[in-house]
mmCIF file of C-alpha atoms in Angstrom:
data_model
loop_
_atom_site.group_PDB
_atom_site.id
_atom_site.type_symbol
_atom_site.label_atom_id
_atom_site.label_comp_id
_atom_site.label_asym_id
_atom_site.label_seq_id
_atom_site.Cartn_x
_atom_site.Cartn_y
_atom_site.Cartn_z
ATOM 1 C CA MET D 1 15.835 39.206 -58.469
ATOM 2 C CA SER D 2 14.892 35.667 -58.520
ATOM 3 C CA THR D 3 11.364 34.392 -58.491
ATOM 4 C CA THR D 4 11.874 32.879 -55.058
ATOM 5 C CA SER D 5 12.950 36.229 -53.638
ATOM 6 C CA VAL D 6 9.911 37.935 -55.114
ATOM 7 C CA ILE D 7 7.600 35.255 -53.724
ATOM 8 C CA VAL D 8 9.206 35.549 -50.273
ATOM 9 C CA ILE D 9 8.867 39.346 -50.354
ATOM 10 C CA VAL D 10 5.231 39.154 -51.493
ATOM 11 C CA VAL D 11 4.404 36.550 -48.851
ATOM 12 C CA ALA D 12 6.166 38.654 -46.197
ATOM 13 C CA VAL D 13 4.227 41.766 -47.258
ATOM 14 C CA VAL D 14 0.947 39.819 -47.242
ATOM 15 C CA VAL D 15 1.738 38.425 -43.772
ATOM 16 C CA VAL D 16 2.636 41.923 -42.499
ATOM 17 C CA VAL D 17 -0.573 43.363 -43.977
ATOM 18 C CA LEU D 18 -2.650 40.531 -42.470
ATOM 19 C CA VAL D 19 -0.998 40.924 -39.055
ATOM 20 C CA ALA D 20 -1.499 44.697 -39.179
ATOM 21 C CA GLY D 21 -5.137 44.232 -40.235
ATOM 22 C CA ALA D 22 -5.754 41.718 -37.463
ATOM 23 C CA TRP D 23 -4.121 44.050 -34.957
ATOM 24 C CA LEU D 24 -6.317 46.961 -36.103
ATOM 25 C CA LEU D 25 -9.457 44.811 -35.918
ATOM 26 C CA MET D 26 -8.602 43.645 -32.391
ATOM 27 C CA ARG D 27 -7.856 47.235 -31.356
ATOM 28 C CA LYS D 28 -11.166 48.433 -32.776
ATOM 29 C CA GLN D 29 -13.001 45.538 -31.086
ATOM 30 C CA ARG D 30 -11.395 46.421 -27.724
ATOM 31 C CA GLU D 31 -12.427 50.074 -28.127
ATOM 32 C CA HIS D 32 -15.965 48.951 -28.890
ATOM 33 C CA GLN D 33 -15.948 46.694 -25.797
ATOM 34 C CA ARG D 34 -14.642 49.562 -23.659
ATOM 35 C CA ALA D 35 -17.413 51.841 -24.945
ATOM 36 C CA GLU D 36 -20.008 49.148 -24.284
ATOM 37 C CA ALA D 37 -18.655 48.596 -20.761
ATOM 38 C CA GLU D 38 -18.812 52.340 -20.099
ATOM 39 C CA SER D 39 -22.410 52.422 -21.320
ATOM 40 C CA ILE D 40 -23.309 49.540 -19.014
ATOM 41 C CA ARG D 41 -21.645 51.319 -16.076
ATOM 42 C CA ASP D 42 -23.549 54.517 -16.868
ATOM 43 C CA ARG D 43 -26.879 52.679 -16.904
ATOM 44 C CA ALA D 44 -25.970 50.945 -13.638
ATOM 45 C CA ALA D 45 -25.111 54.297 -12.051
ATOM 46 C CA GLU D 46 -28.463 55.698 -13.173
ATOM 47 C CA GLN D 47 -30.291 52.745 -11.620
ATOM 48 C CA GLU D 48 -28.327 52.923 -8.354
ATOM 49 C CA PHE D 49 -30.404 55.806 -6.974
ATOM 50 C CA GLU D 50 -33.636 53.912 -7.660
ATOM 51 C CA VAL D 51 -32.254 50.755 -6.067
ATOM 52 C CA ASP D 52 -31.128 52.767 -3.028
ATOM 53 C CA GLN D 53 -34.655 54.146 -2.716
ATOM 54 C CA ARG D 54 -36.142 50.659 -2.928
ATOM 55 C CA GLU D 55 -33.763 49.408 -0.240
ATOM 56 C CA ALA D 56 -34.639 52.354 1.996
ATOM 57 C CA ARG D 57 -38.358 51.713 1.465
ATOM 58 C CA ALA D 58 -37.923 48.024 2.265
ATOM 59 C CA GLU D 59 -36.059 48.879 5.475
ATOM 60 C CA GLU D 60 -38.742 51.392 6.444
ATOM 61 C CA ILE D 61 -41.483 48.809 5.951
ATOM 62 C CA ALA D 62 -39.481 46.220 7.900
ATOM 63 C CA ALA D 63 -39.096 48.703 10.766
ATOM 64 C CA ARG D 64 -42.833 49.402 10.746
ATOM 65 C CA SER D 65 -43.463 45.666 10.748
ATOM 66 C CA ARG D 66 -41.220 45.187 13.776
ATOM 67 C CA ALA D 67 -42.961 48.068 15.560
ATOM 68 C CA ALA D 68 -46.401 46.646 14.787
ATOM 69 C CA LYS D 69 -45.302 43.227 15.986
ATOM 70 C CA ALA D 70 -43.959 44.693 19.230
ATOM 71 C CA GLU D 71 -47.175 46.660 19.688
ATOM 72 C CA GLY D 72 -49.193 43.508 19.052
ATOM 73 C CA GLU D 73 -47.152 41.588 21.602
ATOM 74 C CA ALA D 74 -47.660 44.385 24.123
ATOM 75 C CA LYS D 75 -51.403 44.375 23.438
ATOM 76 C CA ALA D 76 -51.487 40.580 23.810
ATOM 77 C CA ALA D 77 -49.685 40.840 27.153
ATOM 78 C CA GLN D 78 -52.122 43.542 28.247
ATOM 79 C CA ALA D 79 -55.070 41.396 27.135
ATOM 80 C CA GLU D 80 -53.696 38.432 29.094
ATOM 81 C CA GLN D 81 -53.288 40.607 32.187
ATOM 82 C CA LEU D 82 -56.852 41.913 31.822
ATOM 83 C CA ALA D 83 -58.152 38.365 31.395
ATOM 84 C CA GLN D 84 -56.388 37.345 34.611
ATOM 85 C CA GLN D 85 -57.865 40.341 36.417
ATOM 86 C CA ALA D 86 -61.321 39.402 35.099
ATOM 87 C CA ASP D 87 -60.840 35.845 36.401
ATOM 88 C CA VAL D 88 -59.902 37.187 39.840
ATOM 89 C CA HIS D 89 -62.945 39.496 39.855
ATOM 90 C CA ARG D 90 -65.213 36.655 38.664
ATOM 91 C CA SER D 91 -63.912 34.445 41.454
ATOM 92 C CA ASP D 92 -64.396 37.231 44.026
ATOM 93 C CA ALA D 93 -67.884 37.904 42.670
ATOM 94 C CA ALA D 94 -68.760 34.199 42.827
ATOM 95 C CA ASP D 95 -67.517 34.063 46.421
ATOM 96 C CA SER D 96 -69.513 37.193 47.234
ATOM 97 C CA ARG D 97 -72.592 35.707 45.529
ATOM 98 C CA ALA D 98 -72.203 32.510 47.566
ATOM 99 C CA ASP D 99 -71.852 34.554 50.782
ATOM 100 C CA LEU D 100 -74.915 36.597 49.820
ATOM 101 C CA ASP D 101 -76.929 33.449 49.126
ATOM 102 C CA LYS D 102 -75.889 32.037 52.534
ATOM 103 C CA GLU D 103 -76.969 35.281 54.223
ATOM 104 C CA ARG D 104 -80.349 35.089 52.489
ATOM 105 C CA GLU D 105 -80.737 31.461 53.525
ATOM 106 C CA ARG D 106 -79.831 32.409 57.067
ATOM 107 C CA ALA D 107 -82.323 35.283 56.959
ATOM 108 C CA ASP D 108 -84.961 32.845 55.716
ATOM 109 C CA GLU D 109 -84.099 30.492 58.580
ATOM 110 C CA VAL D 110 -84.390 33.283 61.126
ATOM 111 C CA ASP D 111 -87.606 34.764 59.678
ATOM 112 C CA PRO D 112 -90.615 32.995 61.142
ATOM 113 C CA ASP D 113 -92.756 33.930 58.109
ATOM 114 C CA THR D 114 -90.551 32.080 55.625
ATOM 115 C CA LYS D 115 -90.249 28.869 57.559
ATOM 116 C CA SER D 116 -92.054 26.024 56.046
ATOM 117 C CA GLY D 117 -93.584 23.738 58.539
ATOM 118 C CA PRO D 118 -93.270 19.993 58.609
#
């Protein structure tokens, strides 16, 4: 064999060994990435229950908030209605007081003992 043939064979063997080594390294790296991805998925699955609970708690609190707001609005409407009723009663009482004062004035006018003379 000639020196050129030996060099070509050696270079070819080195290239084949390098390609095979690179292929094995890439394969091992992919397996490592797959294992890492599986680990990440497992941790995510473990956290899913806790996240679901947090979401449920948030929705429960939001529902209670809406109920409290509705109750507050109902109480405000009731308070407004009571305030209007109080205004009507105040007005009626003021009218009654004015009528009562007129009756007393009239009684004083009719009563000879309360008349003040000129």
